[in-house]
PDB file of N, CA, C and O in Angstrom:
ATOM      1  N   MET A 168       7.711 -19.888  -9.551  1.00 85.00           N
ATOM      2  CA  MET A 168       6.546 -19.141  -8.746  1.00 85.00           C
ATOM      3  C   MET A 168       7.819 -18.330  -8.360  1.00 85.00           C
ATOM      4  O   MET A 168       7.590 -16.901  -7.892  1.00 85.00           O
ATOM      5  N   GLU A 169       8.965 -18.742  -7.858  1.00 90.00           N
ATOM      6  CA  GLU A 169       9.994 -18.116  -6.878  1.00 90.00           C
ATOM      7  C   GLU A 169      10.468 -16.944  -7.611  1.00 90.00           C
ATOM      8  O   GLU A 169      10.572 -16.111  -6.997  1.00 90.00           O
ATOM      9  N   LEU A 170      10.216 -17.055  -9.096  1.00 91.00           N
ATOM     10  CA  LEU A 170      11.158 -16.135 -10.089  1.00 91.00           C
ATOM     11  C   LEU A 170      10.178 -14.855 -10.121  1.00 91.00           C
ATOM     12  O   LEU A 170      10.402 -14.033 -10.382  1.00 91.00           O
ATOM     13  N   LEU A 171       8.723 -14.864 -10.164  1.00 89.00           N
ATOM     14  CA  LEU A 171       7.887 -14.306 -10.221  1.00 89.00           C
ATOM     15  C   LEU A 171       7.748 -13.525  -9.004  1.00 89.00           C
ATOM     16  O   LEU A 171       7.476 -12.148  -8.708  1.00 89.00           O
ATOM     17  N   ASN A 172       8.310 -14.019  -7.838  1.00 88.00           N
ATOM     18  CA  ASN A 172       7.815 -13.349  -6.507  1.00 88.00           C
ATOM     19  C   ASN A 172       8.742 -12.320  -6.299  1.00 88.00           C
ATOM     20  O   ASN A 172       8.945 -11.179  -5.902  1.00 88.00           O
ATOM     21  N   GLU A 173       9.879 -12.845  -7.008  1.00 89.00           N
ATOM     22  CA  GLU A 173      11.591 -12.170  -7.336  1.00 89.00           C
ATOM     23  C   GLU A 173      10.788 -11.144  -8.354  1.00 89.00           C
ATOM     24  O   GLU A 173      11.313  -9.566  -7.723  1.00 89.00           O
ATOM     25  N   LEU A 174      10.525 -10.881  -9.220  1.00 87.00           N
ATOM     26  CA  LEU A 174       9.803 -10.008  -9.870  1.00 87.00           C
ATOM     27  C   LEU A 174       9.130  -8.750  -9.259  1.00 87.00           C
ATOM     28  O   LEU A 174       8.763  -7.595  -9.222  1.00 87.00           O
ATOM     29  N   GLU A 175       7.865  -9.278  -8.816  1.00 85.00           N
ATOM     30  CA  GLU A 175       7.163  -8.664  -7.831  1.00 85.00           C
ATOM     31  C   GLU A 175       8.234  -7.567  -7.056  1.00 85.00           C
ATOM     32  O   GLU A 175       7.962  -6.768  -6.989  1.00 85.00           O
ATOM     33  N   MET A 176       8.634  -8.679  -5.949  1.00 86.00           N
ATOM     34  CA  MET A 176       9.389  -7.394  -5.082  1.00 86.00           C
ATOM     35  C   MET A 176      10.177  -6.395  -5.893  1.00 86.00           C
ATOM     36  O   MET A 176      10.007  -5.430  -5.362  1.00 86.00           O
ATOM     37  N   GLU A 177      11.091  -6.794  -6.845  1.00 84.00           N
ATOM     38  CA  GLU A 177      12.037  -5.835  -7.574  1.00 84.00           C
ATOM     39  C   GLU A 177      10.718  -4.635  -8.153  1.00 84.00           C
ATOM     40  O   GLU A 177      11.270  -3.647  -7.583  1.00 84.00           O
ATOM     41  N   GLN A 178       9.957  -4.678  -8.482  1.00 83.00           N
ATOM     42  CA  GLN A 178       9.089  -4.012  -9.058  1.00 83.00           C
ATOM     43  C   GLN A 178       8.356  -3.257  -8.291  1.00 83.00           C
ATOM     44  O   GLN A 178       8.415  -1.769  -8.444  1.00 83.00           O
ATOM     45  N   ASN A 179       7.974  -3.764  -6.704  1.00 80.00           N
ATOM     46  CA  ASN A 179       7.390  -2.585  -5.691  1.00 80.00           C
ATOM     47  C   ASN A 179       9.048  -2.078  -5.040  1.00 80.00           C
ATOM     48  O   ASN A 179       8.876  -0.908  -4.963  1.00 80.00           O
ATOM     49  N   GLU A 180       9.938  -2.559  -5.292  1.00 80.00           N
ATOM     50  CA  GLU A 180      11.111  -1.689  -4.962  1.00 80.00           C
ATOM     51  C   GLU A 180      11.643  -0.444  -5.560  1.00 80.00           C
ATOM     52  O   GLU A 180      11.715   0.637  -4.944  1.00 80.00           O
ATOM     53  N   TYR A 181      11.754  -0.604  -6.446  1.00 76.00           N
ATOM     54  CA  TYR A 181      12.050   0.454  -7.542  1.00 76.00           C
ATOM     55  C   TYR A 181      10.498   0.987  -7.881  1.00 76.00           C
ATOM     56  O   TYR A 181      11.259   2.120  -8.015  1.00 76.00           O
ATOM     57  N   GLY A 182       9.250   0.689  -7.627  1.00 68.00           N
ATOM     58  CA  GLY A 182       8.430   1.838  -7.725  1.00 68.00           C
ATOM     59  C   GLY A 182       8.453   2.380  -8.839  1.00 68.00           C
ATOM     60  O   GLY A 182       8.450   1.822  -9.806  1.00 68.00           O
ATOM     61  N   THR A 183       8.304   3.602  -8.903  1.00 63.00           N
ATOM     62  CA  THR A 183       8.008   4.817 -10.182  1.00 63.00           C
ATOM     63  C   THR A 183       9.137   4.510 -10.506  1.00 63.00           C
ATOM     64  O   THR A 183       9.187   5.312 -12.155  1.00 63.00           O
ATOM     65  N   LEU A 184      10.628   4.426 -10.384  1.00 61.00           N
ATOM     66  CA  LEU A 184      11.639   4.164 -11.600  1.00 61.00           C
ATOM     67  C   LEU A 184      11.410   3.739 -12.667  1.00 61.00           C
ATOM     68  O   LEU A 184      11.679   3.741 -13.730  1.00 61.00           O
ATOM     69  N   MET A 185      11.078   2.119 -12.363  1.00 57.00           N
ATOM     70  CA  MET A 185      10.139   1.222 -13.316  1.00 57.00           C
ATOM     71  C   MET A 185       9.150   1.492 -13.857  1.00 57.00           C
ATOM     72  O   MET A 185       9.094   0.922 -14.797  1.00 57.00           O
ATOM     73  N   ASP A 186       8.203   2.215 -13.322  1.00 65.00           N
ATOM     74  CA  ASP A 186       7.192   1.945 -13.814  1.00 65.00           C
ATOM     75  C   ASP A 186       6.351   1.062 -14.225  1.00 65.00           C
ATOM     76  O   ASP A 186       6.075   0.855 -15.367  1.00 65.00           O
ATOM     77  N   ARG A 187       6.409  -0.113 -13.167  1.00 64.00           N
ATOM     78  CA  ARG A 187       5.748  -1.513 -13.623  1.00 64.00           C
ATOM     79  C   ARG A 187       6.144  -1.805 -14.810  1.00 64.00           C
ATOM     80  O   ARG A 187       5.659  -1.869 -16.321  1.00 64.00           O
ATOM     81  N   PHE A 188       7.309  -2.233 -14.772  1.00 71.00           N
ATOM     82  CA  PHE A 188       8.141  -2.830 -16.290  1.00 71.00           C
ATOM     83  C   PHE A 188       6.901  -4.205 -16.684  1.00 71.00           C
ATOM     84  O   PHE A 188       7.572  -5.181 -17.774  1.00 71.00           O
ATOM     85  N   LEU A 189       6.660  -4.604 -15.959  1.00 77.00           N
ATOM     86  CA  LEU A 189       5.967  -6.622 -16.238  1.00 77.00           C
ATOM     87  C   LEU A 189       4.824  -6.012 -15.450  1.00 77.00           C
ATOM     88  O   LEU A 189       4.532  -6.124 -13.940  1.00 77.00           O
ATOM     89  N   ASP A 190       3.259  -6.506 -16.655  1.00 80.00           N
ATOM     90  CA  ASP A 190       2.448  -7.133 -15.802  1.00 80.00           C
ATOM     91  C   ASP A 190       1.703  -8.362 -15.557  1.00 80.00           C
ATOM     92  O   ASP A 190       2.323  -8.728 -16.975  1.00 80.00           O
ATOM     93  N   MET A 191       1.728  -8.896 -14.667  1.00 83.00           N
ATOM     94  CA  MET A 191       1.757 -10.124 -14.562  1.00 83.00           C
ATOM     95  C   MET A 191      -0.102 -10.928 -14.763  1.00 83.00           C
ATOM     96  O   MET A 191      -0.824  -9.891 -13.855  1.00 83.00           O
ATOM     97  N   HIS A 192      -0.465 -11.510 -15.582  1.00 85.00           N
ATOM     98  CA  HIS A 192      -1.985 -12.370 -15.621  1.00 85.00           C
ATOM     99  C   HIS A 192      -1.756 -13.440 -15.572  1.00 85.00           C
ATOM    100  O   HIS A 192      -1.480 -14.277 -16.474  1.00 85.00           O
ATOM    101  N   MET A 193      -2.576 -13.994 -14.189  1.00 86.00           N
ATOM    102  CA  MET A 193      -2.128 -15.384 -14.027  1.00 86.00           C
ATOM    103  C   MET A 193      -3.305 -15.745 -13.781  1.00 86.00           C
ATOM    104  O   MET A 193      -4.648 -15.585 -13.596  1.00 86.00           O
ATOM    105  N   TYR A 194      -3.551 -16.913 -14.703  1.00 86.00           N
ATOM    106  CA  TYR A 194      -5.226 -17.676 -15.036  1.00 86.00           C
ATOM    107  C   TYR A 194      -4.652 -19.388 -14.823  1.00 86.00           C
ATOM    108  O   TYR A 194      -3.795 -19.953 -14.898  1.00 86.00           O
ATOM    109  N   ILE A 195      -5.802 -19.837 -13.789  1.00 82.00           N
ATOM    110  CA  ILE A 195      -5.742 -21.489 -13.403  1.00 82.00           C
ATOM    111  C   ILE A 195      -6.876 -21.766 -14.612  1.00 82.00           C
ATOM    112  O   ILE A 195      -8.253 -21.119 -14.177  1.00 82.00           O
ATOM    113  N   THR A 196      -7.085 -22.279 -15.544  1.00 80.00           N
ATOM    114  CA  THR A 196      -7.702 -22.551 -17.017  1.00 80.00           C
ATOM    115  C   THR A 196      -8.836 -23.824 -16.653  1.00 80.00           C
ATOM    116  O   THR A 196      -9.701 -24.037 -16.659  1.00 80.00           O
ATOM    117  N   SER A 197      -8.020 -24.384 -15.542  1.00 77.00           N
ATOM    118  CA  SER A 197      -8.976 -25.902 -15.366  1.00 77.00           C
ATOM    119  C   SER A 197     -10.088 -25.351 -14.109  1.00 77.00           C
ATOM    120  O   SER A 197     -11.195 -26.176 -14.048  1.00 77.00           O
ATOM    121  N   ALA A 198     -10.240 -24.343 -13.525  1.00 68.00           N
ATOM    122  CA  ALA A 198     -10.966 -23.747 -12.860  1.00 68.00           C
ATOM    123  C   ALA A 198     -12.667 -23.107 -13.805  1.00 68.00           C
ATOM    124  O   ALA A 198     -12.494 -22.763 -14.288  1.00 68.00           O
ATOM    125  N   LEU A 199     -13.797 -22.917 -12.935  1.00 65.00           N
ATOM    126  CA  LEU A 199     -14.570 -22.603 -13.312  1.00 65.00           C
ATOM    127  C   LEU A 199     -14.777 -20.924 -13.142  1.00 65.00           C
ATOM    128  O   LEU A 199     -14.212 -21.140 -12.884  1.00 65.00           O
ATOM    129  N   GLN A 200     -15.857 -20.890 -14.509  1.00 66.00           N
ATOM    130  CA  GLN A 200     -15.222 -19.103 -14.431  1.00 66.00           C
ATOM    131  C   GLN A 200     -16.064 -18.616 -13.126  1.00 66.00           C
ATOM    132  O   GLN A 200     -16.889 -19.020 -12.216  1.00 66.00           O
ATOM    133  N   ARG A 201     -15.506 -16.936 -13.636  1.00 64.00           N
ATOM    134  CA  ARG A 201     -15.951 -16.426 -12.507  1.00 64.00           C
ATOM    135  C   ARG A 201     -17.575 -16.408 -12.023  1.00 64.00           C
ATOM    136  O   ARG A 201     -17.950 -16.013 -11.000  1.00 64.00           O
ATOM    137  N   THR A 202     -18.112 -16.199 -13.064  1.00 66.00           N
ATOM    138  CA  THR A 202     -19.677 -15.979 -13.046  1.00 66.00           C
ATOM    139  C   THR A 202     -20.250 -17.092 -12.948  1.00 66.00           C
ATOM    140  O   THR A 202     -21.855 -17.109 -12.804  1.00 66.00           O
ATOM    141  N   GLY A 203     -19.883 -18.506 -12.959  1.00 66.00           N
ATOM    142  CA  GLY A 203     -20.881 -19.623 -12.680  1.00 66.00           C
ATOM    143  C   GLY A 203     -21.083 -19.897 -11.163  1.00 66.00           C
ATOM    144  O   GLY A 203     -20.343 -19.403 -10.463  1.00 66.00           O
ATOM    145  N   VAL A 204     -22.404 -20.125 -10.970  1.00 73.00           N
ATOM    146  CA  VAL A 204     -23.057 -20.536  -9.523  1.00 73.00           C
ATOM    147  C   VAL A 204     -22.103 -21.375  -8.731  1.00 73.00           C
ATOM    148  O   VAL A 204     -21.846 -21.344  -7.455  1.00 73.00           O
ATOM    149  N   LYS A 205     -21.807 -22.573  -9.522  1.00 73.00           N
ATOM    150  CA  LYS A 205     -20.574 -23.786  -8.995  1.00 73.00           C
ATOM    151  C   LYS A 205     -19.369 -22.833  -8.141  1.00 73.00           C
ATOM    152  O   LYS A 205     -18.814 -23.550  -6.949  1.00 73.00           O
ATOM    153  N   ALA A 206     -18.847 -22.249  -8.933  1.00 73.00           N
ATOM    154  CA  ALA A 206     -17.457 -21.502  -8.178  1.00 73.00           C
ATOM    155  C   ALA A 206     -17.936 -20.284  -7.423  1.00 73.00           C
ATOM    156  O   ALA A 206     -17.103 -19.951  -6.924  1.00 73.00           O
ATOM    157  N   LEU A 207     -19.333 -19.832  -7.051  1.00 79.00           N
ATOM    158  CA  LEU A 207     -19.273 -18.820  -5.991  1.00 79.00           C
ATOM    159  C   LEU A 207     -18.442 -18.703  -4.829  1.00 79.00           C
ATOM    160  O   LEU A 207     -18.188 -17.990  -4.098  1.00 79.00           O
ATOM    161  N   GLY A 208     -18.801 -20.096  -3.921  1.00 81.00           N
ATOM    162  CA  GLY A 208     -18.053 -20.167  -2.665  1.00 81.00           C
ATOM    163  C   GLY A 208     -16.181 -19.838  -3.064  1.00 81.00           C
ATOM    164  O   GLY A 208     -15.703 -19.111  -2.586  1.00 81.00           O
ATOM    165  N   LEU A 209     -16.021 -20.439  -3.692  1.00 80.00           N
ATOM    166  CA  LEU A 209     -14.599 -20.530  -4.446  1.00 80.00           C
ATOM    167  C   LEU A 209     -13.889 -19.007  -4.511  1.00 80.00           C
ATOM    168  O   LEU A 209     -13.525 -18.783  -3.789  1.00 80.00           O
ATOM    169  N   GLN A 210     -14.846 -18.628  -5.439  1.00 81.00           N
ATOM    170  CA  GLN A 210     -14.507 -17.023  -5.386  1.00 81.00           C
ATOM    171  C   GLN A 210     -14.703 -15.966  -4.711  1.00 81.00           C
ATOM    172  O   GLN A 210     -13.760 -15.306  -4.252  1.00 81.00           O
ATOM    173  N   MET A 211     -15.630 -16.261  -3.537  1.00 84.00           N
ATOM    174  CA  MET A 211     -15.760 -15.504  -2.508  1.00 84.00           C
ATOM    175  C   MET A 211     -14.444 -15.827  -1.524  1.00 84.00           C
ATOM    176  O   MET A 211     -13.986 -14.579  -0.500  1.00 84.00           O
ATOM    177  N   ALA A 212     -14.080 -16.796  -1.253  1.00 85.00           N
ATOM    178  CA  ALA A 212     -12.887 -17.076  -0.665  1.00 85.00           C
ATOM    179  C   ALA A 212     -11.299 -16.568  -0.957  1.00 85.00           C
ATOM    180  O   ALA A 212     -11.140 -15.679  -0.352  1.00 85.00           O
ATOM    181  N   LEU A 213     -11.446 -16.802  -1.782  1.00 84.00           N
ATOM    182  CA  LEU A 213      -9.995 -16.119  -2.976  1.00 84.00           C
ATOM    183  C   LEU A 213     -10.254 -14.431  -2.608  1.00 84.00           C
ATOM    184  O   LEU A 213      -8.990 -14.264  -2.439  1.00 84.00           O
ATOM    185  N   ASP A 214     -11.197 -14.150  -3.022  1.00 87.00           N
ATOM    186  CA  ASP A 214     -11.404 -12.851  -2.826  1.00 87.00           C
ATOM    187  C   ASP A 214     -11.203 -11.695  -1.384  1.00 87.00           C
ATOM    188  O   ASP A 214     -10.459 -11.028  -1.326  1.00 87.00           O
ATOM    189  N   LEU A 215     -11.930 -12.701  -0.715  1.00 91.00           N
ATOM    190  CA  LEU A 215     -11.582 -12.178   0.796  1.00 91.00           C
ATOM    191  C   LEU A 215     -10.536 -12.365   1.127  1.00 91.00           C
ATOM    192  O   LEU A 215      -9.486 -11.536   1.907  1.00 91.00           O
ATOM    193  N   ILE A 216      -9.481 -13.833   1.352  1.00 90.00           N
ATOM    194  CA  ILE A 216      -8.144 -14.189   1.643  1.00 90.00           C
ATOM    195  C   ILE A 216      -7.401 -12.780   0.666  1.00 90.00           C
ATOM    196  O   ILE A 216      -6.605 -12.024   1.210  1.00 90.00           O
ATOM    197  N   HIS A 217      -7.373 -12.665  -0.734  1.00 89.00           N
ATOM    198  CA  HIS A 217      -6.852 -11.501  -1.485  1.00 89.00           C
ATOM    199  C   HIS A 217      -6.865 -10.110  -0.631  1.00 89.00           C
ATOM    200  O   HIS A 217      -5.615  -9.611  -0.492  1.00 89.00           O
ATOM    201  N   LYS A 218      -8.327  -9.703  -0.442  1.00 91.00           N
ATOM    202  CA  LYS A 218      -8.145  -8.274   0.023  1.00 91.00           C
ATOM    203  C   LYS A 218      -8.095  -8.372   1.446  1.00 91.00           C
ATOM    204  O   LYS A 218      -7.175  -7.179   2.118  1.00 91.00           O
ATOM    205  N   GLU A 219      -7.697  -9.404   2.531  1.00 93.00           N
ATOM    206  CA  GLU A 219      -7.373  -8.966   4.149  1.00 93.00           C
ATOM    207  C   GLU A 219      -6.085  -9.084   3.498  1.00 93.00           C
ATOM    208  O   GLU A 219      -4.921  -8.206   4.336  1.00 93.00           O
ATOM    209  N   LYS A 220      -5.030 -10.490   2.853  1.00 93.00           N
ATOM    210  CA  LYS A 220      -4.033 -10.561   3.172  1.00 93.00           C
ATOM    211  C   LYS A 220      -3.173  -9.958   2.105  1.00 93.00           C
ATOM    212  O   LYS A 220      -1.686 -10.090   2.127  1.00 93.00           O
ATOM    213  N   ASN A 221      -3.803  -9.637   0.907  1.00 90.00           N
ATOM    214  CA  ASN A 221      -2.808  -9.191  -0.099  1.00 90.00           C
ATOM    215  C   ASN A 221      -1.860  -9.966  -1.158  1.00 90.00           C
ATOM    216  O   ASN A 221      -0.749  -9.457  -1.598  1.00 90.00           O
ATOM    217  N   ILE A 222      -2.136 -11.190  -0.812  1.00 90.00           N
ATOM    218  CA  ILE A 222      -1.664 -12.345  -1.702  1.00 90.00           C
ATOM    219  C   ILE A 222      -2.650 -13.677  -1.812  1.00 90.00           C
ATOM    220  O   ILE A 222      -3.238 -13.297  -1.321  1.00 90.00           O
ATOM    221  N   ASP A 223      -2.183 -13.980  -3.071  1.00 90.00           N
ATOM    222  CA  ASP A 223      -2.969 -14.964  -3.802  1.00 90.00           C
ATOM    223  C   ASP A 223      -2.879 -16.318  -3.111  1.00 90.00           C
ATOM    224  O   ASP A 223      -1.817 -16.320  -2.476  1.00 90.00           O
ATOM    225  N   LEU A 224      -4.227 -16.686  -2.750  1.00 86.00           N
ATOM    226  CA  LEU A 224      -4.185 -17.982  -1.744  1.00 86.00           C
ATOM    227  C   LEU A 224      -3.264 -19.453  -2.908  1.00 86.00           C
ATOM    228  O   LEU A 224      -2.802 -19.979  -2.171  1.00 86.00           O
ATOM    229  N   ILE A 225      -3.532 -19.290  -3.919  1.00 85.00           N
ATOM    230  CA  ILE A 225      -3.467 -20.581  -5.265  1.00 85.00           C
ATOM    231  C   ILE A 225      -1.703 -19.966  -5.259  1.00 85.00           C
ATOM    232  O   ILE A 225      -0.671 -20.765  -5.372  1.00 85.00           O
ATOM    233  N   THR A 226      -1.303 -18.558  -5.251  1.00 88.00           N
ATOM    234  CA  THR A 226       0.328 -18.484  -5.892  1.00 88.00           C
ATOM    235  C   THR A 226       1.364 -18.461  -4.852  1.00 88.00           C
ATOM    236  O   THR A 226       2.395 -18.196  -4.976  1.00 88.00           O
ATOM    237  N   GLY A 227       0.780 -17.533  -4.069  1.00 89.00           N
ATOM    238  CA  GLY A 227       1.060 -16.591  -2.938  1.00 89.00           C
ATOM    239  C   GLY A 227       2.100 -15.120  -3.761  1.00 89.00           C
ATOM    240  O   GLY A 227       2.737 -14.676  -2.491  1.00 89.00           O
ATOM    241  N   LEU A 228       1.648 -14.743  -4.350  1.00 90.00           N
ATOM    242  CA  LEU A 228       1.989 -14.131  -5.231  1.00 90.00           C
ATOM    243  C   LEU A 228       1.095 -12.819  -5.126  1.00 90.00           C
ATOM    244  O   LEU A 228       0.052 -12.677  -4.782  1.00 90.00           O
ATOM    245  N   LYS A 229       1.368 -11.364  -5.103  1.00 88.00           N
ATOM    246  CA  LYS A 229       0.595 -10.376  -4.864  1.00 88.00           C
ATOM    247  C   LYS A 229      -0.462  -9.997  -6.135  1.00 88.00           C
ATOM    248  O   LYS A 229      -1.635  -9.379  -5.529  1.00 88.00           O
ATOM    249  N   THR A 230      -0.416 -10.670  -7.290  1.00 87.00           N
ATOM    250  CA  THR A 230      -0.873 -10.604  -8.550  1.00 87.00           C
ATOM    251  C   THR A 230      -2.035 -12.050  -8.333  1.00 87.00           C
ATOM    252  O   THR A 230      -1.988 -13.016  -7.836  1.00 87.00           O
ATOM    253  N   ARG A 231      -3.251 -11.188  -8.999  1.00 87.00           N
ATOM    254  CA  ARG A 231      -4.897 -11.961  -8.443  1.00 87.00           C
ATOM    255  C   ARG A 231      -4.931 -13.009  -9.173  1.00 87.00           C
ATOM    256  O   ARG A 231      -4.625 -12.859 -10.498  1.00 87.00           O
ATOM    257  N   THR A 232      -4.572 -14.540  -9.016  1.00 86.00           N
ATOM    258  CA  THR A 232      -5.189 -15.831 -10.252  1.00 86.00           C
ATOM    259  C   THR A 232      -6.459 -15.673 -10.309  1.00 86.00           C
ATOM    260  O   THR A 232      -7.777 -15.764  -9.307  1.00 86.00           O
ATOM    261  N   GLN A 233      -6.479 -15.454 -11.660  1.00 83.00           N
ATOM    262  CA  GLN A 233      -8.261 -15.284 -12.312  1.00 83.00           C
ATOM    263  C   GLN A 233      -8.731 -16.679 -12.502  1.00 83.00           C
ATOM    264  O   GLN A 233      -7.731 -17.539 -13.119  1.00 83.00           O
ATOM    265  N   THR A 234      -9.570 -16.851 -12.549  1.00 80.00           N
ATOM    266  CA  THR A 234     -10.278 -18.561 -12.879  1.00 80.00           C
ATOM    267  C   THR A 234     -10.552 -18.330 -14.584  1.00 80.00           C
ATOM    268  O   THR A 234     -11.079 -17.401 -14.721  1.00 80.00           O
ATOM    269  N   GLY A 235     -10.603 -19.584 -14.767  1.00 79.00           N
ATOM    270  CA  GLY A 235     -11.114 -19.810 -16.117  1.00 79.00           C
ATOM    271  C   GLY A 235      -9.834 -19.146 -17.242  1.00 79.00           C
ATOM    272  O   GLY A 235      -9.158 -19.335 -17.146  1.00 79.00           O
ATOM    273  N   ARG A 236     -10.601 -19.006 -18.447  1.00 84.00           N
ATOM    274  CA  ARG A 236      -9.424 -18.745 -19.459  1.00 84.00           C
ATOM    275  C   ARG A 236      -9.718 -17.133 -19.376  1.00 84.00           C
ATOM    276  O   ARG A 236     -10.568 -16.069 -19.873  1.00 84.00           O
ATOM    277  N   PRO A 237      -8.889 -16.909 -20.317  1.00 87.00           N
ATOM    278  CA  PRO A 237      -8.290 -14.939 -20.049  1.00 87.00           C
ATOM    279  C   PRO A 237      -9.025 -14.628 -21.755  1.00 87.00           C
ATOM    280  O   PRO A 237      -9.393 -15.691 -23.002  1.00 87.00           O
ATOM    281  N   ASN A 238      -9.646 -13.600 -21.335  1.00 85.00           N
ATOM    282  CA  ASN A 238     -10.017 -12.728 -22.481  1.00 85.00           C
ATOM    283  C   ASN A 238      -8.982 -12.150 -23.346  1.00 85.00           C
ATOM    284  O   ASN A 238      -9.237 -11.116 -22.890  1.00 85.00           O
ATOM    285  N   TRP A 239      -8.281 -13.062 -24.366  1.00 88.00           N
ATOM    286  CA  TRP A 239      -7.712 -12.220 -25.006  1.00 88.00           C
ATOM    287  C   TRP A 239      -7.824 -11.094 -25.278  1.00 88.00           C
ATOM    288  O   TRP A 239      -7.119  -9.970 -25.200  1.00 88.00           O
ATOM    289  N   ASP A 240      -9.094 -10.359 -25.673  1.00 90.00           N
ATOM    290  CA  ASP A 240      -9.567  -9.031 -26.344  1.00 90.00           C
ATOM    291  C   ASP A 240      -9.326  -8.611 -25.522  1.00 90.00           C
ATOM    292  O   ASP A 240      -9.231  -6.687 -25.576  1.00 90.00           O
ATOM    293  N   LYS A 241      -9.632  -8.145 -24.164  1.00 86.00           N
ATOM    294  CA  LYS A 241      -9.676  -7.386 -22.949  1.00 86.00           C
ATOM    295  C   LYS A 241      -8.188  -7.096 -22.964  1.00 86.00           C
ATOM    296  O   LYS A 241      -8.175  -6.162 -22.524  1.00 86.00           O
ATOM    297  N   ILE A 242      -7.423  -8.169 -22.701  1.00 81.00           N
ATOM    298  CA  ILE A 242      -5.822  -7.806 -22.341  1.00 81.00           C
ATOM    299  C   ILE A 242      -5.389  -7.035 -23.434  1.00 81.00           C
ATOM    300  O   ILE A 242      -4.662  -6.494 -23.151  1.00 81.00           O
ATOM    301  N   PHE A 243      -5.413  -7.878 -24.485  1.00 81.00           N
ATOM    302  CA  PHE A 243      -4.606  -6.722 -25.608  1.00 81.00           C
ATOM    303  C   PHE A 243      -5.541  -5.630 -26.070  1.00 81.00           C
ATOM    304  O   PHE A 243      -5.035  -4.910 -26.870  1.00 81.00           O
TER     305      PHE A 243
END
C-alpha cells in the first residue's frame, strides 16, 4: 500500500506532464458484488466516505476499491 500511495502522490504532483502513467484498479474479491442487496449498507458507507474525504476506507488510497470480481472485458 505504501508503494501505491507513493505512486498516487507522484502522479498527482506531476499532473499533466505524465498524464496518468498508471491506472489503478483495486478489487476486494471476497466482498459481495455491488449489486447484491446484502452488500448495500457496506457500499453506501464506502461511497459516502470516499465522496466526503476523497480516500478509500479500505486502502487509504485515493483510488476507490471495488467489490466483487473485475469485469475484464470492460477493463481491457
